[in-house]
Short mmCIF file of C-alpha atoms and ligand atoms in Angstrom, two decimals:
data_model
loop_
_atom_site.label_atom_id
_atom_site.label_comp_id
_atom_site.label_asym_id
_atom_site.label_seq_id
_atom_site.Cartn_x
_atom_site.Cartn_y
_atom_site.Cartn_z
CA MET A 3 4.19 36.08 31.06
CA ALA A 4 2.30 38.84 29.49
CA MET A 5 3.55 37.56 26.03
CA LEU A 6 2.18 34.15 26.79
CA LEU A 7 -1.20 35.38 27.97
CA THR A 8 -2.03 37.68 25.00
CA PRO A 9 -2.62 34.87 22.44
CA ILE A 10 -4.63 32.92 25.04
CA LEU A 11 -6.76 36.00 25.89
CA THR A 12 -7.25 36.78 22.15
CA MET A 13 -8.34 33.09 21.55
CA LEU A 14 -10.75 33.41 24.46
CA LEU A 15 -12.11 36.82 23.24
CA VAL A 16 -12.69 35.34 19.78
CA ALA A 17 -14.44 32.36 21.27
CA VAL A 18 -16.76 34.61 23.23
CA ALA A 19 -17.33 36.84 20.27
CA VAL A 20 -18.25 33.84 17.94
CA HIS A 21 -20.52 32.51 20.65
CA ALA A 22 -22.22 35.85 21.06
CA GLN A 23 -22.74 36.25 17.47
CA SER A 24 -24.35 32.93 16.95
CA PHE A 25 -26.42 33.61 20.09
CA HIS A 26 -27.34 36.94 18.71
CA ARG A 27 -28.93 35.46 15.76
CA VAL A 28 -31.71 34.06 17.91
CA ILE A 29 -34.23 36.86 18.39
CA SER A 30 -36.15 37.01 21.75
CA PRO A 31 -39.07 39.39 21.11
CA LYS A 32 -40.99 40.96 23.86
CA VAL A 33 -43.99 41.36 21.61
CA MET A 34 -44.84 39.44 18.48
CA ILE A 35 -47.68 41.08 16.57
CA ILE A 36 -49.88 38.51 14.70
CA SER A 37 -51.66 39.94 11.66
CA MET A 38 -53.94 37.79 9.31
CA PHE A 39 -53.59 39.38 6.01
CA GLU A 40 -51.83 42.15 4.07
CA PRO A 41 -53.53 45.40 5.15
CA GLU A 42 -53.45 44.40 8.77
CA GLY A 43 -49.66 43.66 8.60
CA GLN A 44 -48.88 46.73 6.33
CA ILE A 45 -50.19 49.37 8.76
CA TRP A 46 -47.68 48.25 11.36
CA LEU A 47 -44.94 48.28 8.87
CA ASP A 48 -45.87 51.74 7.54
CA LYS A 49 -46.62 53.44 10.89
CA PHE A 50 -44.40 51.69 13.49
CA SER A 51 -41.35 53.87 12.91
CA TYR A 52 -43.37 57.01 14.14
CA SER A 53 -44.06 55.31 17.47
CA GLY A 54 -40.37 55.93 18.57
CA LEU A 55 -40.14 52.18 19.37
CA GLY A 56 -37.85 51.32 16.52
CA ASN A 57 -37.95 50.44 12.79
CA LEU A 58 -40.07 47.36 12.41
CA THR A 59 -38.57 46.51 9.03
CA SER A 60 -34.92 46.63 10.15
CA GLN A 61 -34.87 42.78 10.20
CA ALA A 62 -36.67 40.56 7.78
CA ILE A 63 -36.34 36.83 8.75
CA ALA A 64 -37.30 34.17 6.24
CA THR A 65 -38.61 31.10 8.07
CA PRO A 66 -39.47 27.85 6.46
CA GLY A 67 -43.18 26.94 6.47
CA LEU A 68 -44.66 30.55 6.48
CA SER A 69 -47.30 31.54 3.90
CA MET A 70 -46.02 32.02 0.37
CA LEU A 71 -47.69 35.31 0.50
CA TYR A 72 -46.09 36.35 3.66
CA PRO A 73 -42.69 34.65 3.91
CA LEU A 74 -40.91 36.97 6.26
CA VAL A 75 -41.03 37.83 9.92
CA PHE A 76 -40.21 41.58 10.43
CA CYS A 77 -38.35 42.74 13.65
CA THR A 78 -36.95 45.97 14.95
CA GLN A 79 -33.17 46.23 15.31
CA SER A 80 -33.14 45.10 18.90
CA GLY A 81 -35.58 42.34 18.15
CA SER A 82 -37.87 43.44 20.96
CA VAL A 83 -40.84 43.86 18.56
CA CYS A 84 -41.62 41.53 15.65
CA GLN A 85 -44.59 41.09 13.24
CA LEU A 86 -45.73 38.16 11.22
CA THR A 87 -48.71 37.79 8.80
CA VAL A 88 -50.06 34.36 8.97
CA GLY A 89 -52.55 34.17 6.17
CA GLU A 90 -56.30 34.01 6.26
CA GLY A 91 -58.37 31.20 7.70
CA GLU A 92 -58.00 28.39 10.06
CA ILE A 93 -55.46 26.25 7.98
CA ASN A 94 -53.11 29.27 6.95
CA SER A 95 -52.95 30.66 10.49
CA ALA A 96 -52.34 27.40 12.27
CA VAL A 97 -49.57 26.21 9.75
CA SER A 98 -47.70 29.67 9.78
CA MET A 99 -47.92 29.86 13.70
CA THR A 100 -46.56 26.35 13.87
CA ALA A 101 -43.68 27.30 11.54
CA LEU A 102 -43.01 30.41 13.85
CA VAL A 103 -42.93 28.43 17.11
CA LEU A 104 -40.62 25.77 15.74
CA SER A 105 -38.28 28.26 14.07
CA ARG A 106 -34.78 28.18 15.36
CA SER A 107 -34.40 32.01 14.69
CA PHE A 108 -36.59 32.81 17.74
CA ASN A 109 -36.75 32.40 21.38
CA LEU A 110 -40.41 32.98 22.22
CA THR A 111 -40.45 31.73 25.85
CA GLN A 112 -41.00 35.31 27.10
CA THR A 113 -42.93 36.77 24.10
CA TYR A 114 -46.31 38.29 24.26
CA PHE A 115 -48.42 37.52 21.36
CA LEU A 116 -50.79 40.27 20.18
CA LEU A 117 -53.37 38.79 17.74
CA ALA A 118 -54.51 41.74 15.89
CA GLY A 119 -57.08 41.41 13.16
CA ILE A 120 -60.34 42.99 11.82
CA ALA A 121 -63.55 41.28 12.29
CA GLY A 122 -67.33 40.99 11.81
CA VAL A 123 -68.96 42.77 14.74
CA ASN A 124 -72.01 41.99 16.85
CA PRO A 125 -74.07 45.09 16.98
CA ARG A 126 -75.43 44.13 20.48
CA HIS A 127 -71.95 44.58 21.98
CA ALA A 128 -69.82 46.78 19.98
CA THR A 129 -69.80 48.77 16.71
CA ILE A 130 -67.66 49.33 13.55
CA GLY A 131 -64.27 50.60 14.68
CA SER A 132 -64.71 49.21 18.17
CA VAL A 133 -61.55 47.38 19.64
CA ALA A 134 -62.48 44.08 21.51
CA PHE A 135 -60.23 42.10 23.81
CA ALA A 136 -61.30 38.48 24.20
CA ARG A 137 -61.18 36.12 27.16
CA TYR A 138 -62.63 33.28 25.07
CA ALA A 139 -62.27 32.33 21.42
CA VAL A 140 -64.88 29.75 20.32
CA GLN A 141 -64.81 27.67 17.06
CA VAL A 142 -68.54 28.05 16.46
CA ALA A 143 -68.95 26.16 13.26
CA LEU A 144 -67.30 23.08 14.36
CA GLN A 145 -70.70 21.25 14.17
CA TYR A 146 -72.87 19.05 11.93
CA GLU A 147 -74.80 21.18 9.56
CA ILE A 148 -78.05 20.26 7.74
CA ASP A 149 -79.29 22.95 5.26
CA SER A 150 -82.13 24.53 7.23
CA ARG A 151 -84.50 24.21 4.25
CA SER A 152 -84.48 20.42 4.90
CA LEU A 153 -85.37 20.91 8.67
CA PRO A 154 -88.75 21.66 10.21
CA GLN A 155 -89.51 25.38 9.91
CA ASP A 156 -89.46 25.97 13.64
CA TRP A 157 -85.76 24.92 13.95
CA PRO A 158 -83.76 28.00 14.67
CA THR A 159 -80.53 26.84 13.05
CA GLY A 160 -79.30 23.94 10.94
CA TYR A 161 -76.16 23.56 13.20
CA ILE A 162 -76.12 20.60 15.52
CA PRO A 163 -73.30 19.88 18.01
CA TYR A 164 -71.17 16.89 17.40
CA GLY A 165 -72.63 13.81 18.85
CA ARG A 166 -76.01 15.29 19.57
CA ALA A 167 -79.40 15.36 17.77
CA HIS A 168 -80.58 18.93 18.35
CA PRO A 169 -79.12 22.42 18.38
CA PHE A 170 -77.74 24.10 21.45
CA GLU A 171 -76.95 20.86 23.39
CA TYR A 172 -73.33 20.62 24.76
CA PRO A 173 -71.20 18.81 22.03
CA CYS A 174 -70.18 15.32 23.34
CA ILE A 175 -67.56 14.76 20.82
CA THR A 176 -64.65 17.21 21.14
CA TYR A 177 -61.75 17.82 18.88
CA GLY A 178 -59.93 19.98 21.45
CA THR A 179 -60.07 23.30 19.56
CA GLU A 180 -63.74 24.30 20.41
CA VAL A 181 -62.83 26.69 23.15
CA PHE A 182 -59.66 28.62 24.39
CA GLU A 183 -59.64 30.69 27.56
CA LEU A 184 -57.07 33.36 27.79
CA ASN A 185 -55.50 35.21 30.77
CA ALA A 186 -58.14 37.69 31.88
CA ASN A 187 -55.65 39.79 34.01
CA LEU A 188 -53.53 40.29 30.80
CA ARG A 189 -56.70 40.98 28.85
CA ASP A 190 -57.65 43.59 31.50
CA ALA A 191 -54.15 45.15 31.34
CA ALA A 192 -54.23 45.37 27.44
CA HIS A 193 -57.80 46.85 27.60
CA GLY A 194 -56.42 49.56 29.89
CA PHE A 195 -53.46 50.32 27.40
CA ALA A 196 -55.70 50.46 24.54
CA GLN A 197 -58.06 52.96 26.17
CA ARG A 198 -55.24 55.46 25.68
CA ALA A 199 -55.79 55.36 21.97
CA GLN A 200 -57.63 58.03 19.97
CA LEU A 201 -59.93 55.81 17.99
CA GLN A 202 -60.88 56.70 14.35
CA ASP A 203 -64.51 57.16 13.23
CA ALA A 204 -66.08 58.23 9.87
CA GLN A 205 -69.36 59.93 9.21
CA GLU A 206 -70.30 57.56 6.37
CA THR A 207 -69.71 54.71 8.74
CA ARG A 208 -71.92 56.20 11.47
CA ASN A 209 -74.71 56.72 8.86
CA TYR A 210 -74.88 52.96 8.29
CA CYS A 211 -74.67 52.21 12.18
CA LEU A 212 -77.60 54.62 12.77
CA LEU A 213 -79.82 52.14 10.74
CA TYR A 214 -79.60 49.81 13.90
CA SER A 215 -81.23 52.38 16.19
CA GLU A 216 -84.50 50.90 14.76
CA MET A 217 -83.71 47.77 16.61
CA GLY A 218 -84.11 49.39 20.04
CA PRO A 219 -82.01 49.56 23.26
CA PRO A 220 -80.34 46.10 22.99
CA TYR A 221 -78.61 47.39 19.88
CA HIS A 222 -77.69 50.92 21.23
CA THR A 223 -73.91 50.20 21.16
CA ALA A 224 -74.04 49.93 17.31
CA VAL A 225 -75.17 53.62 17.16
CA MET A 226 -72.46 54.83 19.55
CA PRO A 227 -68.99 55.97 18.57
CA PRO A 228 -66.32 53.14 18.54
CA SER A 229 -64.77 52.23 21.95
CA VAL A 230 -62.56 49.63 23.56
CA VAL A 231 -64.49 46.61 25.00
CA LYS A 232 -64.17 43.24 26.52
CA CYS A 233 -65.93 40.53 24.74
CA ASP A 234 -65.16 37.38 22.84
CA SER A 235 -64.29 36.14 19.68
CA ALA A 236 -65.84 33.49 17.28
CA THR A 237 -63.75 31.55 14.61
CA SER A 238 -65.24 30.00 11.67
CA ASP A 239 -63.72 29.39 8.14
CA VAL A 240 -67.12 29.89 6.65
CA TYR A 241 -67.54 33.74 6.49
CA TYR A 242 -71.12 33.64 7.91
CA THR A 243 -73.35 36.69 7.84
CA GLY A 244 -76.91 37.38 8.62
CA GLY A 245 -79.25 37.52 11.61
CA ARG A 246 -79.99 33.83 11.96
CA LEU A 247 -76.41 32.56 11.78
CA ALA A 248 -75.14 35.36 14.04
CA GLN A 249 -77.79 34.65 16.61
CA ALA A 250 -77.07 30.93 16.54
CA PHE A 251 -73.30 31.36 17.07
CA GLU A 252 -74.14 33.92 19.95
CA ASN A 253 -76.03 31.17 21.58
CA THR A 254 -73.22 28.68 20.71
CA THR A 255 -70.64 30.91 22.26
CA SER A 256 -72.55 31.29 25.56
CA LEU A 257 -73.36 27.59 25.69
CA TRP A 258 -69.82 26.33 25.07
CA THR A 259 -68.32 28.58 27.58
CA ASN A 260 -70.91 27.58 30.19
CA GLY A 261 -72.59 30.93 30.11
CA THR A 262 -69.54 33.23 30.52
CA GLY A 263 -68.43 34.01 27.01
CA VAL A 264 -70.04 36.93 25.10
CA TYR A 265 -69.77 36.80 21.38
CA CYS A 266 -68.96 40.21 19.79
CA MET A 267 -66.40 39.57 16.94
CA SER A 268 -66.31 37.02 14.30
CA ALA A 269 -63.17 36.01 12.25
CA GLN A 270 -61.48 33.09 10.72
CA GLU A 271 -58.21 32.48 12.53
CA ASP A 272 -58.05 32.87 16.38
CA ASN A 273 -58.67 29.26 17.31
CA GLY A 274 -56.18 28.04 14.81
CA ILE A 275 -53.46 30.30 16.24
CA LEU A 276 -54.44 29.45 19.92
CA GLU A 277 -54.29 25.78 19.32
CA VAL A 278 -50.70 26.04 18.08
CA LEU A 279 -49.82 28.25 21.17
CA VAL A 280 -51.33 25.67 23.56
CA ARG A 281 -49.20 22.86 21.95
CA ALA A 282 -46.15 25.14 22.01
CA THR A 283 -46.65 25.99 25.72
CA ILE A 284 -46.79 22.14 26.45
CA GLU A 285 -43.36 21.96 24.76
CA GLY A 286 -41.98 24.99 26.75
CA LEU A 287 -41.62 27.00 23.62
CA VAL A 288 -44.08 29.79 24.42
CA ASP A 289 -46.06 30.90 27.50
CA PHE A 290 -49.94 30.66 26.95
CA SER A 291 -50.50 33.24 29.79
CA ARG A 292 -48.87 35.80 27.34
CA VAL A 293 -51.40 35.79 24.64
CA ILE A 294 -53.73 38.69 23.82
CA ALA A 295 -56.57 38.46 21.23
CA MET A 296 -57.62 41.88 19.94
CA ARG A 297 -60.14 42.37 17.16
CA THR A 298 -61.52 45.53 15.61
CA GLY A 299 -65.02 45.70 13.88
CA SER A 300 -64.89 46.13 10.20
CA ASN A 301 -68.50 45.24 9.29
CA PHE A 302 -71.57 44.16 11.11
CA ASP A 303 -72.38 40.41 11.43
CA ARG A 304 -76.07 40.90 10.65
CA PRO A 305 -77.99 43.55 8.73
CA PRO A 306 -80.05 46.45 10.18
CA PRO A 307 -83.99 45.94 9.78
CA SER A 308 -84.08 47.77 6.58
CA ARG A 309 -81.87 45.37 4.72
CA THR A 310 -81.87 41.67 3.91
CA ASP A 311 -78.95 39.46 4.82
CA TRP A 312 -78.03 39.34 1.25
CA GLU A 313 -78.28 43.10 0.54
CA HIS A 314 -76.20 43.73 3.73
CA LEU A 315 -73.35 41.33 2.43
CA THR A 316 -73.30 42.27 -1.16
CA HIS A 317 -75.09 45.61 -1.83
CA THR A 318 -74.07 47.97 0.96
CA ASN A 319 -70.86 49.77 1.78
CA GLN A 320 -70.52 49.83 5.56
CA ASN A 321 -67.32 51.90 5.12
CA GLY A 322 -65.85 50.20 8.12
CA PHE A 323 -62.56 48.67 6.63
CA HIS A 324 -60.36 51.63 6.74
CA ILE A 325 -61.31 52.65 10.47
CA ALA A 326 -61.03 49.00 11.51
CA ILE A 327 -57.48 48.87 10.11
CA ALA A 328 -56.47 52.28 11.57
CA ASN A 329 -57.90 51.30 14.97
CA LEU A 330 -55.97 48.06 14.92
CA TYR A 331 -52.89 50.03 14.91
CA ALA A 332 -53.93 52.88 17.13
CA ALA A 333 -55.05 50.48 19.91
CA GLY A 334 -52.45 47.89 19.26
CA ILE A 335 -49.34 50.33 19.42
CA GLN A 336 -50.69 51.34 22.84
CA VAL A 337 -50.62 47.75 23.96
CA VAL A 338 -47.16 47.24 22.61
CA ARG A 339 -46.00 50.52 24.26
CA GLY A 340 -47.50 49.62 27.64
CA ILE A 341 -45.75 46.11 27.61
CA LEU A 342 -42.35 47.67 26.72
CA ALA A 343 -42.67 50.48 29.22
CA ASP A 344 -43.44 48.27 32.12
CA TRP A 345 -41.16 45.36 31.03
CA ASP A 346 -38.79 45.33 33.87
CA CYS A 347 -41.29 45.56 36.69
CA THR A 348 -44.16 43.55 35.36
CA PHE A 349 -44.11 42.02 31.92
CA ALA A 350 -40.71 40.24 32.03
CA ARG A 351 -41.97 38.17 35.02
CA GLY A 352 -45.47 37.82 33.43
CA VAL A 353 -49.03 38.60 34.57
CA THR A 354 -50.30 35.74 36.70
CA PRO A 355 -53.77 34.54 35.62
CA SER A 356 -56.46 34.22 38.20
CA ASN A 357 -58.76 32.34 35.79
CA TYR A 358 -58.26 28.91 33.97
CA ILE A 359 -56.27 29.22 30.82
CA GLY A 360 -55.87 26.76 27.94
CA ASP A 361 -58.09 24.48 25.85
CA ILE A 362 -61.19 22.40 26.57
CA PHE A 363 -58.96 19.26 27.41
CA GLY A 364 -57.25 21.03 30.22
CA SER A 365 -53.96 20.34 28.46
CA LEU A 366 -51.94 23.03 30.24
CA GLY A 367 -53.17 21.91 33.77
CA GLY A 368 -56.03 23.04 36.00
CA HIS A 369 -59.65 22.48 35.49
CA PRO A 370 -61.46 24.19 32.49
CA ASP A 371 -64.55 26.10 33.64
CA PHE A 372 -66.39 24.89 30.51
CA GLY A 373 -66.58 21.58 28.81
CA PHE A 374 -66.57 18.24 30.63
CA GLY A 375 -63.52 18.83 32.67
CA SER A 376 -59.77 18.05 32.56
CA ILE A 377 -58.87 14.88 30.65
CA THR A 378 -55.62 14.68 32.53
CA GLY A 379 -57.00 15.02 35.98
CA GLY A 380 -55.79 18.61 36.22
CA ARG A 381 -52.19 17.79 35.37
CA LYS A 382 -50.14 19.80 32.64
CA LEU A 383 -49.16 17.53 29.82
CA ARG A 384 -45.53 16.69 29.61
CA ALA A 385 -43.38 17.90 26.76
CA ALA A 386 -42.46 15.38 24.07
CA GLU A 387 -38.75 15.62 25.06
CA SER A 388 -39.56 14.00 28.39
CA ARG A 389 -41.71 11.35 26.84
CA ARG A 390 -39.27 10.46 24.07
CA GLY A 391 -38.02 6.88 24.04
CA ARG A 392 -40.09 5.82 27.13
CA ARG A 393 -42.37 3.01 26.33
CA ARG A 394 -44.24 3.64 29.58
CA ASP A 395 -45.41 7.10 28.33
CA ASN A 396 -47.11 5.48 25.31
CA ARG A 397 -49.50 4.06 27.75
CA ASN A 398 -50.14 7.55 28.98
CA VAL A 399 -51.25 8.58 25.47
CA VAL A 400 -53.43 5.47 25.07
CA SER A 401 -54.93 6.11 28.61
CA LEU A 402 -55.84 9.63 27.49
CA ALA A 403 -57.50 8.32 24.34
CA GLY A 404 -59.35 5.89 26.52
CA VAL A 405 -60.57 8.73 28.83
CA GLU A 406 -61.87 10.51 25.70
CA MET A 407 -63.68 7.42 24.43
CA ALA A 408 -65.22 6.69 27.79
CA ARG A 409 -66.44 10.29 27.88
CA ARG A 410 -68.00 10.06 24.52
CA ARG A 411 -69.80 6.92 25.65
CA THR A 412 -70.86 8.58 28.92
CA PHE A 413 -72.43 11.45 27.10
CA GLY A 414 -74.19 9.15 24.67
CA ALA A 415 -72.39 9.98 21.53
CA LYS A 416 -74.43 9.09 18.60
CA GLY A 417 -74.08 9.81 14.92
CA ALA A 418 -70.78 9.81 13.20
CA MET A 419 -67.97 8.70 15.60
CA LYS A 420 -64.81 10.17 14.74
CA MET A 421 -61.85 7.83 15.92
C1 NAG B 17 -36.14 50.67 8.23
O1 NAG B 17 -35.18 49.77 7.81
C2 NAG B 17 -35.23 49.34 6.59
C3 NAG B 17 -34.12 48.21 6.37
O2 NAG B 17 -32.89 48.68 6.73
C4 NAG B 17 -34.86 50.50 5.61
O3 NAG B 17 -35.10 50.20 4.36
C5 NAG B 17 -35.99 51.58 6.03
O4 NAG B 17 -35.69 52.86 5.27
C6 NAG B 17 -36.01 52.04 7.43
N1 NAG B 17 -37.13 52.87 7.69
C7 NAG B 17 -37.10 53.93 8.45
C8 NAG B 17 -38.23 54.75 8.67
O5 NAG B 17 -35.96 54.27 8.94
C1 NAG B 18 -34.84 31.47 25.86
O1 NAG B 18 -34.91 32.72 26.69
C2 NAG B 18 -35.12 32.20 28.09
C3 NAG B 18 -35.34 33.48 28.88
O2 NAG B 18 -34.42 34.45 28.63
C4 NAG B 18 -33.85 31.44 28.59
O3 NAG B 18 -33.95 30.98 29.90
C5 NAG B 18 -33.75 30.19 27.74
O4 NAG B 18 -32.48 29.47 27.95
C6 NAG B 18 -33.66 30.56 26.14
N1 NAG B 18 -33.68 29.44 25.36
C7 NAG B 18 -32.91 29.10 24.41
C8 NAG B 18 -33.06 27.89 23.67
O5 NAG B 18 -32.01 29.88 24.01
C1 NAG B 19 -80.88 31.37 20.68
O1 NAG B 19 -81.21 30.96 21.96
C2 NAG B 19 -82.52 31.58 22.29
C3 NAG B 19 -82.73 31.12 23.82
O2 NAG B 19 -82.23 29.94 24.16
C4 NAG B 19 -83.65 30.80 21.45
O3 NAG B 19 -84.83 31.36 21.91
C5 NAG B 19 -83.31 31.22 19.95
O4 NAG B 19 -84.12 30.51 19.21
C6 NAG B 19 -81.88 30.97 19.62
N1 NAG B 19 -81.69 31.55 18.42
C7 NAG B 19 -81.22 31.13 17.29
C8 NAG B 19 -81.14 31.77 16.07
O5 NAG B 19 -80.64 29.97 17.25
C1 NAG B 20 -70.66 23.06 31.21
O1 NAG B 20 -72.06 22.84 30.81
C2 NAG B 20 -72.26 21.53 30.32
C3 NAG B 20 -73.65 21.35 29.79
O2 NAG B 20 -74.56 22.00 30.62
C4 NAG B 20 -72.06 20.54 31.64
O3 NAG B 20 -72.30 19.20 31.19
C5 NAG B 20 -70.63 20.76 32.14
O4 NAG B 20 -70.60 19.95 33.30
C6 NAG B 20 -70.40 22.17 32.46
N1 NAG B 20 -68.88 22.25 32.76
C7 NAG B 20 -68.46 22.93 33.86
C8 NAG B 20 -66.85 22.96 34.03
O5 NAG B 20 -69.19 23.52 34.63
#
């Protein structure tokens, strides 16, 4: 009997081992750190091993579709923490993220995404070296633009929302990527963890920050040492700078979030990444309630009174880059540590949002507190898998497009109609 059982048992064990091995190749990270370019990624790779949380270069996973500059995802031995550099700008970040979420090497269903990049900073709400956690990301430059020299002198900006004739009206043509709202409870938890960080500052940086004291009390945070704050992120492929554009986009952020968003950090990727994460959530590949958008101030988005916009951009050294990179890690590692430490009791299950989360269409269900309301009547869109091969569902898509067209008509779309 025993003689007979042994080969069967052996075969069974081999089968289990082979299965476990192939299963093991799929990495299920608890945290995926998203960097935008080389220095932001390198600080994690250089410093992570001192955190006691593992060696972030233990595994280097090649994934098709990543940036040619950053073709590898790095992970600790256990796979619990990984890091990807997506590349700069809206196109690179969206394409690399798409490659990541579709990769068969990863199971990202329970993963927390920590978007961690440096940024231009609004001196009214933060300073160089400050760390901001966003609830909203707004794609502020997704508008018509007329060179302001061709407009009447009293126009505050050359940006005009799609489908409108004047600045600062609510856009009535929407592409879907204008505004994303993130889980505010998770944002608050991350903000709490990051407050444990010892933030770096530098005297030369402070000297430049002091120039903003001439602008009076609304700008007092610019003069203060860096801190951890809660305020929102603007995305634009155009690296804008200067008082007029910064104020115009500050207005845009407030308007497009229906008065709730506060613009404090400007960068070139967040909305690209977040669109991918919304679509991947529809497919059940990731969980949009597990996204944290962190930015650290590297340079001011507008000059102090003693400088012109152009001088501020090209002829001053604000000395902010190194402390912004340093604080990205200093604050970020506390967030990673906080999530891992409380994984079993809190983060494995998830942090339930009490605010709306998702895009301007309401694609993940619920009713956006900005924009013109859900295009799905509050329903979550169904995954492609459950729509496949069913003709009836094509009508679903057509009728969504119908809703959008009706909406454009309702709100009097004029100018270029995108169809
Ligand atoms: C981390 O792992 C990589 C790859 O095995 C190795 O080259 C590197 O020396 C390790 N780093 C540390 C700090 O142990
Ligand atoms: C991914 O991980 C989740 C949670 O552990 C699990 O339920 C799911 O089956 C996994 N998916 C795949 C495709 O392995
Ligand atoms: C921003 O909005 C304020 C108040 O609506 C307006 O007075 C100002 O001109 C706007 N600024 C810019 C630069 O667009
Ligand atoms: C947001 O503001 C716009 C413009 O004022 C308005 O049309 C829209 O209904 C508001 N949306 C919500 C959800 O309050």
